[in-house]
Short mmCIF file of C-alpha atoms and ligand atoms in Angstrom, two decimals:
data_model
loop_
_atom_site.label_atom_id
_atom_site.label_comp_id
_atom_site.label_asym_id
_atom_site.label_seq_id
_atom_site.Cartn_x
_atom_site.Cartn_y
_atom_site.Cartn_z
CA MET A 1 -16.71 6.68 -24.98
CA ALA A 2 -19.65 4.33 -25.49
CA VAL A 3 -19.12 0.71 -26.58
CA SER A 4 -20.60 1.61 -29.95
CA THR A 5 -17.83 4.17 -30.48
CA LEU A 6 -15.02 1.73 -29.64
CA PRO A 7 -12.92 0.86 -32.71
CA PRO A 8 -14.19 -2.26 -34.50
CA GLN A 9 -10.93 -4.14 -33.69
CA VAL A 10 -11.67 -3.72 -29.98
CA ARG A 11 -15.38 -4.46 -30.30
CA ALA A 12 -14.47 -7.64 -32.16
CA LEU A 13 -12.89 -8.96 -28.92
CA GLN A 14 -16.38 -9.62 -27.54
CA ALA A 15 -16.70 -12.84 -29.53
CA SER A 16 -13.41 -14.34 -28.35
CA LEU A 17 -13.63 -13.16 -24.70
CA GLY A 18 -17.19 -14.43 -24.19
CA PRO A 19 -19.74 -13.18 -21.63
CA LYS A 20 -17.39 -13.52 -18.64
CA GLY A 21 -14.62 -11.64 -20.38
CA TRP A 22 -16.65 -8.83 -22.00
CA VAL A 23 -19.04 -7.04 -19.62
CA GLU A 24 -21.26 -4.09 -20.52
CA ASP A 25 -23.92 -4.44 -17.80
CA PRO A 26 -23.67 -1.17 -15.78
CA ALA A 27 -24.80 -2.93 -12.60
CA VAL A 28 -21.90 -5.40 -12.82
CA ILE A 29 -19.40 -2.68 -13.70
CA ALA A 30 -20.54 -0.13 -11.08
CA PRO A 31 -18.62 -1.47 -8.01
CA TRP A 32 -15.36 -1.26 -9.96
CA LEU A 33 -15.84 2.43 -10.83
CA SER A 34 -15.81 3.77 -7.28
CA GLU A 35 -13.08 3.16 -4.74
CA TRP A 36 -12.70 2.53 -1.07
CA ARG A 37 -12.66 6.14 0.13
CA GLY A 38 -15.39 7.25 -2.32
CA ARG A 39 -13.10 9.94 -3.68
CA TRP A 40 -13.18 9.13 -7.41
CA GLN A 41 -16.11 8.07 -9.56
CA GLY A 42 -15.08 6.43 -12.83
CA ALA A 43 -16.55 5.74 -16.25
CA THR A 44 -15.78 3.08 -18.84
CA PRO A 45 -17.32 1.81 -22.07
CA VAL A 46 -16.56 -1.82 -21.16
CA LEU A 47 -15.09 -4.06 -18.49
CA LEU A 48 -12.72 -6.65 -19.94
CA GLN A 49 -11.95 -9.69 -17.77
CA PRO A 50 -9.42 -11.95 -19.50
CA SER A 51 -8.81 -15.43 -18.13
CA SER A 52 -5.28 -15.93 -19.49
CA THR A 53 -2.13 -14.09 -20.54
CA ASP A 54 -2.96 -15.01 -24.15
CA GLU A 55 -6.22 -13.07 -23.82
CA VAL A 56 -4.45 -10.08 -22.24
CA GLU A 57 -2.07 -10.06 -25.19
CA VAL A 58 -4.94 -10.06 -27.71
CA ILE A 59 -6.69 -7.22 -25.84
CA VAL A 60 -3.60 -5.01 -25.55
CA ARG A 61 -2.67 -5.63 -29.19
CA ALA A 62 -6.13 -4.55 -30.37
CA CYS A 63 -5.95 -1.46 -28.14
CA ALA A 64 -2.43 -0.62 -29.36
CA GLU A 65 -3.45 -0.93 -33.00
CA THR A 66 -6.29 1.52 -32.46
CA GLY A 67 -4.79 3.84 -29.84
CA THR A 68 -7.45 2.80 -27.30
CA ALA A 69 -6.55 3.67 -23.71
CA ILE A 70 -6.56 1.01 -20.97
CA THR A 71 -6.81 1.20 -17.18
CA PRO A 72 -5.62 -2.03 -15.53
CA GLN A 73 -7.31 -2.99 -12.28
CA GLY A 74 -6.78 -5.64 -9.62
CA GLY A 75 -8.62 -5.59 -6.30
CA ASN A 76 -9.59 -1.90 -6.54
CA THR A 77 -8.07 -1.15 -3.12
CA GLY A 78 -5.61 1.50 -4.37
CA LEU A 79 -5.76 4.79 -2.50
CA VAL A 80 -4.62 7.29 -5.15
CA GLY A 81 -7.21 6.79 -7.92
CA GLY A 82 -4.96 4.99 -10.43
CA GLN A 83 -7.34 2.05 -10.90
CA THR A 84 -10.43 4.16 -11.63
CA PRO A 85 -10.97 4.65 -15.40
CA GLN A 86 -12.19 7.95 -16.78
CA GLY A 87 -13.42 6.72 -20.15
CA GLU A 88 -10.65 4.15 -20.75
CA VAL A 89 -11.33 0.45 -21.25
CA LEU A 90 -11.24 -1.19 -17.81
CA LEU A 91 -8.99 -4.28 -17.84
CA SER A 92 -9.53 -6.39 -14.75
CA LEU A 93 -7.11 -9.19 -13.89
CA ARG A 94 -9.39 -10.67 -11.25
CA ARG A 95 -10.15 -13.87 -13.17
CA MET A 96 -6.45 -14.76 -13.41
CA THR A 97 -5.85 -16.32 -10.00
CA ALA A 98 -3.94 -19.55 -10.70
CA ILE A 99 -0.95 -20.59 -8.65
CA ARG A 100 1.35 -21.89 -11.37
CA SER A 101 4.02 -23.33 -9.06
CA LEU A 102 4.98 -23.48 -5.40
CA SER A 103 8.39 -24.71 -4.24
CA ALA A 104 9.94 -25.05 -0.80
CA THR A 105 13.29 -25.83 -2.45
CA ASP A 106 13.30 -22.60 -4.43
CA ASP A 107 11.47 -20.73 -1.63
CA ALA A 108 9.25 -19.31 -4.37
CA ILE A 109 5.71 -19.13 -5.65
CA THR A 110 4.65 -18.31 -9.21
CA VAL A 111 1.18 -16.84 -9.25
CA GLU A 112 -1.11 -15.01 -11.66
CA ALA A 113 -1.69 -11.32 -11.21
CA GLY A 114 -5.32 -11.51 -10.04
CA ALA A 115 -4.59 -13.74 -7.03
CA THR A 116 -5.14 -11.97 -3.72
CA LEU A 117 -2.32 -11.53 -1.25
CA GLN A 118 -4.31 -13.62 1.24
CA SER A 119 -4.40 -16.54 -1.20
CA VAL A 120 -0.60 -16.34 -1.52
CA HIS A 121 -0.27 -16.33 2.28
CA ASP A 122 -2.50 -19.42 2.45
CA ALA A 123 -0.56 -21.23 -0.28
CA ALA A 124 2.81 -20.42 1.32
CA ALA A 125 1.59 -21.77 4.66
CA THR A 126 1.00 -25.20 3.07
CA ILE A 127 4.78 -25.57 2.58
CA ALA A 128 5.71 -23.94 5.93
CA ARG A 129 6.77 -20.70 4.29
CA THR A 130 5.51 -17.13 4.54
CA MET A 131 5.08 -14.20 2.18
CA PRO A 132 6.08 -11.39 4.54
CA LEU A 133 4.01 -8.64 2.90
CA SER A 134 1.05 -7.85 5.19
CA LEU A 135 -1.51 -5.08 4.91
CA ALA A 136 -5.08 -4.49 6.00
CA SER A 137 -6.40 -4.85 2.42
CA GLN A 138 -4.79 -8.26 1.78
CA GLY A 139 -8.11 -10.09 1.37
CA SER A 140 -8.84 -8.04 -1.78
CA ALA A 141 -5.53 -6.54 -3.00
CA THR A 142 -4.05 -8.59 -5.86
CA ILE A 143 -0.48 -9.51 -6.68
CA GLY A 144 -0.63 -7.41 -9.89
CA GLY A 145 -1.84 -4.35 -7.98
CA LEU A 146 0.63 -4.85 -5.14
CA ILE A 147 3.53 -5.07 -7.58
CA SER A 148 2.26 -2.13 -9.63
CA THR A 149 2.12 0.05 -6.51
CA ASN A 150 5.25 -1.50 -4.93
CA ALA A 151 3.17 -1.98 -1.78
CA GLY A 152 4.72 -1.65 1.67
CA GLY A 153 2.69 -2.61 4.73
CA VAL A 154 3.70 -3.39 8.26
CA HIS A 155 6.77 -5.62 7.80
CA VAL A 156 8.91 -3.36 5.62
CA VAL A 157 11.26 -2.69 8.50
CA ARG A 158 12.34 -6.36 8.34
CA TYR A 159 11.56 -7.59 4.82
CA GLY A 160 11.44 -4.50 2.59
CA MET A 161 8.76 -3.56 0.11
CA MET A 162 7.16 -5.62 -2.64
CA ARG A 163 10.05 -4.82 -4.97
CA ARG A 164 12.39 -6.87 -2.79
CA MET A 165 10.11 -9.94 -3.03
CA VAL A 166 9.65 -10.05 -6.81
CA LEU A 167 12.05 -12.54 -8.42
CA GLY A 168 10.47 -12.71 -11.86
CA LEU A 169 7.69 -11.14 -13.91
CA GLU A 170 5.45 -11.89 -16.85
CA ALA A 171 3.79 -8.86 -18.40
CA VAL A 172 2.15 -7.63 -21.58
CA MET A 173 3.87 -4.50 -22.78
CA PRO A 174 1.99 -1.50 -24.29
CA ASP A 175 2.53 -2.78 -27.86
CA GLY A 176 0.98 -6.15 -26.97
CA SER A 177 4.26 -8.08 -26.78
CA ARG A 178 4.90 -10.42 -23.86
CA LEU A 179 7.76 -10.01 -21.38
CA ASN A 180 8.69 -13.55 -20.32
CA GLN A 181 10.87 -13.26 -17.24
CA LEU A 182 9.28 -15.59 -14.75
CA SER A 183 12.10 -17.19 -12.83
CA ALA A 184 13.13 -17.86 -9.27
CA LEU A 185 16.71 -16.66 -9.82
CA ARG A 186 18.35 -14.62 -7.05
CA LYS A 187 21.30 -13.83 -9.25
CA ASP A 188 20.92 -12.53 -12.79
CA ASN A 189 23.21 -9.77 -13.97
CA THR A 190 22.30 -9.78 -17.64
CA GLY A 191 21.93 -6.11 -18.51
CA TYR A 192 19.15 -3.83 -17.36
CA ASP A 193 16.64 -5.36 -14.95
CA ILE A 194 13.49 -4.59 -16.94
CA LYS A 195 11.06 -5.96 -14.36
CA GLN A 196 12.12 -3.20 -11.97
CA LEU A 197 10.55 -0.67 -14.37
CA LEU A 198 7.16 -2.34 -14.10
CA ILE A 199 7.31 -2.61 -10.31
CA GLY A 200 5.74 0.57 -8.93
CA ALA A 201 4.78 1.83 -12.43
CA GLU A 202 1.07 1.89 -11.47
CA GLY A 203 0.02 0.28 -14.74
CA THR A 204 1.62 2.94 -16.94
CA LEU A 205 4.20 0.67 -18.61
CA GLY A 206 2.31 -2.57 -19.17
CA VAL A 207 -0.02 -5.15 -17.68
CA ILE A 208 1.49 -7.53 -15.15
CA THR A 209 0.03 -10.99 -15.74
CA ALA A 210 2.07 -13.20 -13.36
CA ALA A 211 4.97 -13.05 -10.93
CA THR A 212 7.45 -15.27 -9.16
CA LEU A 213 7.73 -14.16 -5.53
CA GLU A 214 10.31 -14.99 -2.89
CA LEU A 215 9.03 -16.79 0.20
CA GLN A 216 10.62 -16.82 3.64
CA PRO A 217 10.83 -19.47 6.35
CA ARG A 218 7.80 -19.25 8.63
CA PRO A 219 8.67 -17.84 12.07
CA GLU A 220 8.13 -20.25 14.96
CA GLU A 221 7.21 -17.60 17.50
CA ARG A 222 5.75 -14.10 17.47
CA VAL A 223 5.47 -11.61 20.34
CA VAL A 224 3.21 -8.58 20.03
CA VAL A 225 3.40 -5.70 22.52
CA PHE A 226 1.45 -2.45 22.85
CA CYS A 227 3.35 0.34 24.60
CA ALA A 228 2.12 3.68 25.95
CA LEU A 229 4.51 6.64 25.49
CA THR A 230 4.77 10.35 26.13
CA ASP A 231 5.80 11.50 22.66
CA PRO A 232 7.36 10.57 19.28
CA LEU A 233 10.87 11.22 20.69
CA ALA A 234 10.30 8.37 23.13
CA ALA A 235 9.04 6.27 20.21
CA ARG A 236 12.25 6.95 18.29
CA ALA A 237 14.40 5.95 21.25
CA LEU A 238 12.34 2.80 21.79
CA LEU A 239 12.60 1.92 18.10
CA ALA A 240 16.39 2.00 18.25
CA ARG A 241 16.33 -0.08 21.43
CA ALA A 242 13.85 -2.66 20.11
CA LYS A 243 15.82 -3.10 16.89
CA GLY A 244 19.25 -3.16 18.44
CA GLU A 245 18.58 -5.19 21.57
CA THR A 246 16.42 -7.95 20.09
CA GLY A 247 17.52 -8.29 16.46
CA SER A 248 14.06 -9.74 15.79
CA MET A 249 11.77 -6.73 15.32
CA ALA A 250 9.34 -7.25 12.43
CA ALA A 251 6.95 -4.28 12.80
CA PHE A 252 6.95 -0.98 14.68
CA GLU A 253 3.72 1.01 14.30
CA LEU A 254 3.07 4.43 15.77
CA ILE A 255 -0.44 5.38 16.93
CA GLY A 256 -1.57 8.80 18.20
CA ARG A 257 -4.23 9.09 20.92
CA ARG A 258 -6.83 10.82 18.76
CA GLY A 259 -6.70 7.97 16.22
CA LEU A 260 -6.96 5.32 18.94
CA GLY A 261 -9.87 7.27 20.44
CA TYR A 262 -11.71 7.14 17.10
CA VAL A 263 -11.13 3.37 16.87
CA LEU A 264 -12.49 2.80 20.39
CA LYS A 265 -15.48 5.06 19.67
CA ASN A 266 -16.36 3.97 16.13
CA ILE A 267 -15.30 0.31 15.78
CA PRO A 268 -17.49 -2.13 17.71
CA GLY A 269 -15.69 -4.81 19.73
CA THR A 270 -12.47 -2.85 20.34
CA ARG A 271 -11.21 -1.90 23.76
CA ASP A 272 -8.41 0.20 25.24
CA PRO A 273 -5.49 -2.02 26.33
CA PHE A 274 -4.85 0.40 29.23
CA GLU A 275 -7.06 1.84 31.99
CA ASP A 276 -5.88 5.39 31.35
CA PRO A 277 -5.40 7.30 28.10
CA TYR A 278 -1.83 8.14 26.99
CA PRO A 279 -0.69 10.64 24.33
CA TRP A 280 1.07 8.11 22.05
CA TYR A 281 1.37 4.37 21.55
CA VAL A 282 3.45 1.92 19.56
CA LEU A 283 2.57 -1.60 18.54
CA ILE A 284 5.69 -3.73 18.09
CA GLU A 285 5.88 -7.22 16.65
CA PHE A 286 8.88 -9.49 17.11
CA GLU A 287 9.47 -12.85 15.48
CA ALA A 288 11.93 -15.70 15.86
CA HIS A 289 12.68 -18.96 14.12
CA GLU A 290 13.44 -20.79 17.35
CA TYR A 291 10.73 -21.34 19.92
CA GLY A 292 11.12 -20.27 23.56
CA VAL A 293 13.80 -17.54 23.62
CA LEU A 294 12.01 -14.54 22.15
CA ARG A 295 9.70 -13.66 25.03
CA LYS A 296 12.58 -13.36 27.52
CA THR A 297 14.60 -11.14 25.17
CA VAL A 298 11.59 -8.86 24.60
CA ASP A 299 10.72 -8.69 28.31
CA GLU A 300 14.28 -7.65 29.17
CA MET A 301 14.31 -5.00 26.44
CA LEU A 302 10.97 -3.60 27.65
CA ALA A 303 12.22 -3.48 31.25
CA ARG A 304 15.15 -1.34 30.14
CA GLY A 305 12.75 0.86 28.12
CA LEU A 306 10.57 1.33 31.23
CA ASP A 307 13.64 2.19 33.34
CA ALA A 308 14.76 4.75 30.75
CA GLY A 309 11.32 6.39 30.75
CA GLU A 310 10.74 5.58 27.07
CA VAL A 311 7.81 3.32 27.95
CA LEU A 312 5.10 4.45 30.39
CA ASP A 313 3.07 1.25 30.38
CA VAL A 314 3.00 -1.93 28.31
CA VAL A 315 0.70 -4.82 27.45
CA VAL A 316 2.19 -8.05 26.06
CA ALA A 317 -0.19 -10.31 24.13
CA GLN A 318 -0.44 -13.67 25.85
CA ASN A 319 -1.88 -15.58 22.90
CA ASP A 320 -2.81 -15.24 19.21
CA ALA A 321 -6.27 -13.84 19.99
CA GLN A 322 -4.82 -11.05 22.13
CA ALA A 323 -2.21 -10.29 19.47
CA ALA A 324 -4.97 -10.08 16.83
CA SER A 325 -7.04 -7.69 18.96
CA LEU A 326 -4.01 -5.41 19.47
CA TRP A 327 -3.30 -5.47 15.73
CA ARG A 328 -6.95 -4.64 15.07
CA LEU A 329 -6.54 -1.33 16.90
CA ARG A 330 -3.90 -0.40 14.34
CA GLU A 331 -5.62 -1.85 11.28
CA GLU A 332 -8.88 0.01 11.92
CA MET A 333 -7.21 3.43 12.09
CA SER A 334 -8.40 4.40 8.59
CA SER A 335 -11.96 3.03 8.83
CA ALA A 336 -12.46 4.62 12.25
CA GLN A 337 -11.91 8.11 10.84
CA LYS A 338 -14.75 7.90 8.33
CA PRO A 339 -17.58 8.86 10.74
CA GLU A 340 -15.55 11.88 11.91
CA GLY A 341 -15.80 13.66 8.55
CA ARG A 342 -13.41 14.60 5.79
CA ALA A 343 -9.64 14.64 6.11
CA ALA A 344 -6.69 15.67 3.96
CA LYS A 345 -4.75 12.37 3.81
CA HIS A 346 -1.03 11.96 3.35
CA ASP A 347 1.30 9.00 3.01
CA VAL A 348 4.71 10.54 3.54
CA SER A 349 8.06 9.15 4.61
CA VAL A 350 11.05 10.84 6.14
CA PRO A 351 14.29 9.38 7.53
CA VAL A 352 13.38 7.58 10.76
CA SER A 353 15.51 10.03 12.74
CA SER A 354 13.32 12.92 11.46
CA VAL A 355 9.90 11.49 12.33
CA PRO A 356 9.54 13.46 15.62
CA GLU A 357 10.59 16.68 13.89
CA PHE A 358 8.20 16.05 11.00
CA LEU A 359 5.28 15.47 13.37
CA ALA A 360 6.00 18.56 15.50
CA ARG A 361 6.46 20.85 12.51
CA ALA A 362 3.51 19.45 10.52
CA ASP A 363 1.17 19.77 13.52
CA ALA A 364 2.25 23.38 14.09
CA ALA A 365 1.98 24.32 10.40
CA CYS A 366 -1.42 22.70 9.82
CA SER A 367 -2.90 24.17 13.02
CA ALA A 368 -1.60 27.61 12.06
CA LEU A 369 -3.03 27.27 8.55
CA LEU A 370 -6.46 26.09 9.68
CA PRO A 371 -7.08 26.34 13.44
CA GLY A 372 -9.12 23.49 14.90
CA VAL A 373 -7.92 20.74 12.51
CA ARG A 374 -8.06 17.31 14.12
CA ILE A 375 -4.85 15.48 13.20
CA VAL A 376 -4.57 11.71 13.19
CA ALA A 377 -0.97 10.57 12.76
CA PHE A 378 -0.13 6.88 12.63
CA GLY A 379 1.79 4.38 10.59
CA HIS A 380 4.91 2.44 9.91
CA MET A 381 7.36 4.44 12.02
CA GLY A 382 9.90 1.60 11.82
CA ASP A 383 10.58 2.59 8.19
CA GLY A 384 9.79 6.32 8.52
CA ASN A 385 6.36 6.12 6.82
CA ILE A 386 3.66 8.20 8.51
CA HIS A 387 0.02 8.34 7.46
CA TYR A 388 -0.72 11.94 8.35
CA ASP A 389 -4.43 12.71 8.18
CA VAL A 390 -5.58 16.28 8.80
CA GLY A 391 -9.26 16.08 9.78
CA MET A 392 -11.67 18.96 9.29
CA PRO A 393 -12.39 21.19 12.29
CA ALA A 394 -15.54 20.08 14.14
CA GLY A 395 -18.61 21.72 12.69
CA MET A 396 -16.97 23.05 9.51
CA PRO A 397 -19.16 22.52 6.41
CA ASP A 398 -17.73 20.00 3.92
CA GLU A 399 -17.66 22.53 1.07
CA ASP A 400 -15.54 24.91 3.14
CA PHE A 401 -13.06 22.20 4.09
CA LEU A 402 -12.66 21.11 0.45
CA THR A 403 -11.13 24.52 -0.34
CA TRP A 404 -8.45 23.82 2.28
CA LEU A 405 -7.33 20.46 0.87
CA GLY A 406 -4.83 21.94 -1.62
CA PRO A 407 -3.13 24.30 0.86
CA ILE A 408 -2.89 21.52 3.49
CA HIS A 409 -1.35 19.06 0.99
CA THR A 410 1.18 21.71 -0.03
CA VAL A 411 2.23 22.37 3.57
CA VAL A 412 2.63 18.67 4.43
CA HIS A 413 4.34 17.62 1.20
CA ASP A 414 6.72 20.59 1.23
CA LEU A 415 7.72 19.73 4.77
CA ALA A 416 8.34 16.06 3.90
CA ALA A 417 10.45 17.13 0.90
CA ASN A 418 12.30 19.63 3.08
CA LEU A 419 13.28 16.80 5.44
CA SER A 420 14.62 14.68 2.51
CA GLY A 421 11.44 12.63 2.55
CA SER A 422 8.90 11.39 0.02
CA ILE A 423 5.35 12.57 -0.72
CA SER A 424 4.29 8.99 -1.45
CA ALA A 425 5.85 6.34 0.73
CA GLU A 426 3.76 3.35 -0.34
CA HIS A 427 0.47 4.24 -2.05
CA GLY A 428 1.90 5.68 -5.28
CA ILE A 429 1.21 8.85 -7.24
CA GLY A 430 -1.95 7.83 -9.13
CA VAL A 431 -4.00 10.88 -10.02
CA ALA A 432 -3.99 12.19 -6.45
CA ARG A 433 -0.41 13.44 -6.23
CA ARG A 434 0.53 14.22 -9.84
CA GLU A 435 0.98 17.95 -9.38
CA ASP A 436 3.12 17.76 -6.23
CA PHE A 437 5.09 14.91 -7.84
CA SER A 438 5.97 17.11 -10.84
CA ARG A 439 6.78 20.01 -8.51
CA LEU A 440 8.89 18.20 -5.92
CA GLU A 441 10.53 15.21 -7.67
CA ASP A 442 14.20 15.51 -8.61
CA PRO A 443 14.09 17.07 -12.12
CA VAL A 444 16.51 14.57 -13.65
CA ALA A 445 14.59 11.63 -12.23
CA TYR A 446 11.29 13.12 -13.43
CA LYS A 447 12.58 13.78 -16.95
CA THR A 448 14.03 10.26 -17.15
CA MET A 449 10.69 8.77 -16.10
CA LYS A 450 8.87 10.72 -18.80
CA GLY A 451 11.45 9.51 -21.34
CA ILE A 452 10.93 5.87 -20.31
CA LYS A 453 7.16 6.31 -20.62
CA ALA A 454 7.51 7.83 -24.09
CA LEU A 455 9.84 5.01 -25.18
CA LEU A 456 7.73 2.10 -23.95
CA ASP A 457 4.28 3.58 -24.50
CA PRO A 458 4.62 6.17 -27.29
CA GLN A 459 0.86 6.33 -27.84
CA CYS A 460 0.28 6.76 -24.08
CA ILE A 461 -2.45 4.10 -23.92
CA MET A 462 -1.48 2.53 -20.59
CA ASN A 463 -3.18 4.34 -17.70
CA PRO A 464 -2.71 7.70 -19.47
CA ARG A 465 -3.91 9.89 -16.57
CA VAL A 466 -1.61 8.38 -13.95
CA LEU A 467 1.74 9.81 -12.72
CA PHE A 468 2.06 12.72 -15.13
CA PRO A 469 -0.41 15.65 -15.22
C1 FAD B 501 -7.73 -0.69 4.27
C2 FAD B 501 -6.55 -0.50 3.35
C3 FAD B 501 -5.27 -0.63 3.86
C4 FAD B 501 -4.15 -0.47 3.03
N1 FAD B 501 -2.90 -0.61 3.56
C5 FAD B 501 -1.83 -0.47 2.77
C6 FAD B 501 -0.51 -0.62 3.31
O1 FAD B 501 -0.32 -0.85 4.50
N2 FAD B 501 0.54 -0.50 2.45
C7 FAD B 501 0.36 -0.24 1.11
O2 FAD B 501 1.35 -0.16 0.39
N3 FAD B 501 -0.87 -0.07 0.59
C8 FAD B 501 -1.97 -0.18 1.38
N4 FAD B 501 -3.21 -0.01 0.84
C9 FAD B 501 -3.35 0.34 -0.59
C10 FAD B 501 -3.64 -0.84 -1.54
O3 FAD B 501 -4.13 -1.97 -0.88
C11 FAD B 501 -2.41 -1.17 -2.34
O4 FAD B 501 -2.10 -0.08 -3.15
C12 FAD B 501 -2.53 -2.42 -3.24
O5 FAD B 501 -1.25 -2.67 -3.72
C13 FAD B 501 -3.47 -2.26 -4.43
O6 FAD B 501 -3.75 -3.55 -4.98
P1 FAD B 501 -5.04 -3.79 -5.88
O7 FAD B 501 -4.96 -5.17 -6.44
O8 FAD B 501 -6.26 -3.46 -5.12
O9 FAD B 501 -4.78 -2.75 -7.04
P2 FAD B 501 -5.77 -1.69 -7.68
O10 FAD B 501 -6.29 -0.78 -6.64
O11 FAD B 501 -6.77 -2.37 -8.52
O12 FAD B 501 -4.75 -0.89 -8.62
C14 FAD B 501 -3.72 -0.10 -8.08
C15 FAD B 501 -2.81 0.42 -9.21
O13 FAD B 501 -2.15 -0.67 -9.84
C16 FAD B 501 -2.54 -0.77 -11.23
N5 FAD B 501 -2.70 -2.21 -11.51
C17 FAD B 501 -3.48 -3.08 -10.85
N6 FAD B 501 -3.30 -4.32 -11.33
C18 FAD B 501 -2.37 -4.23 -12.31
C19 FAD B 501 -1.74 -5.17 -13.18
N7 FAD B 501 -2.02 -6.47 -13.13
N8 FAD B 501 -0.84 -4.70 -14.07
C20 FAD B 501 -0.53 -3.39 -14.15
N9 FAD B 501 -1.09 -2.46 -13.35
C21 FAD B 501 -1.99 -2.88 -12.43
C22 FAD B 501 -3.80 0.04 -11.35
O14 FAD B 501 -3.96 0.57 -12.66
C23 FAD B 501 -3.57 1.13 -10.32
O15 FAD B 501 -2.77 2.15 -10.84
C24 FAD B 501 -4.34 -0.15 1.66
C25 FAD B 501 -5.64 -0.03 1.15
C26 FAD B 501 -6.74 -0.19 1.98
C27 FAD B 501 -8.10 -0.06 1.38
#
């Protein structure tokens, strides 16, 4: 749809939104139509950039009146294509970045949807608090996008996902009305909790404009260790030990050797923490609110892990710089795969106890399906979430590998479902996983979701391509 074919009620918004709020210049719009992995290329008649909730309301009302479809967008770091418009109006929240309130007494921050996660971290630090959601995209990912995808990240094992941190929400619903539920309440049992519907809805049920988020006391001490292991069974045993024997585990990340090898080869400035290669690794972070006791507890736990044969070798970060360089090995796992060619990517979760079985069975099934695949498995093992990337065999032409993507996704997703897992642990459904979602989701849950969508957005104007095929 060209701007000239937009309904007059929508085109009339240009005057009130002004040049910053109404953008038609293709050069300015272009970066927001392609995404991080270069998988989807979008198209839009116009980029709308409101500066206030009032302006979002006016936009959505005009779109609702005319049945004009909207794709909301935050930082454009989503990995399942939900933020990339295909002809819809592109509604960016990036100009709405204000911190409306910050309170150490309430342990809460109220912030507009376009603020980045990093800016919330920085604000929380000024009152000696922390926002415990951490992910590699936090410099660009926005609060609206993180809530809409119910983002996870590395600290889920201790603090849960975004859903657990949202105390209140302000949103513009698909008919243009405003949901006013910004509050720092921990207790509120007044009927259905409507904000929960918008969390993880991927922009299909409304536009999030602001949120009140729970903050936590800032830990006084952190210890980061990098362990070498024989296999995922050892990782599972070490996970139980680290959790149970310290009570202070905040992250437990699994890393396979091939993935670490790609990081060391393709990311300048990284180096192997060990002299020799090992088949598997885990990065574990511990935190405590009292200074001086944590290191001893962790050392004793690791000694018992070494005695039990769960740990083959270990490096303990001696300062913040060393901790950051160990974390970098984990955070660069996705970027480091890019030079190695295409991969069928998955973001699955299974019960923690089933992670070793999932990895063994998925490796066997994918290698049987397409011999020579180069598998990179890594991720948040502490909560059962594995990023399982099946790389193309060396030397295979891209076009040939593309024909294998569907069969590989089916094998991996079926296996996750078979182990009572999920085909999307933290990235969402977007447009990438719609078919497997409709095939594998519990039928009652799926039908209920479609009913909620039809009730709240009967014209299907909010992100119409997302979730449902
Ligand atoms: C290097 C890298 C690492 C990552 N690591 C993680 C990780 O560890 N854990 C994790 O969970 N994710 C991770 N992600 C994915 C991504 O960062 C998250 O999905 C993030 O929540 C998206 O935020 P965003 O502001 O970029 O949203 P966008 O990408 O702009 O949008 C994502 C979805 O939310 C919708 N949306 C955006 N803003 C709004 C709004 N205000 N109201 C309604 N709907 C909206 C969009 O329509 C779209 O469907 C990673 C991504 C990258 C590139």
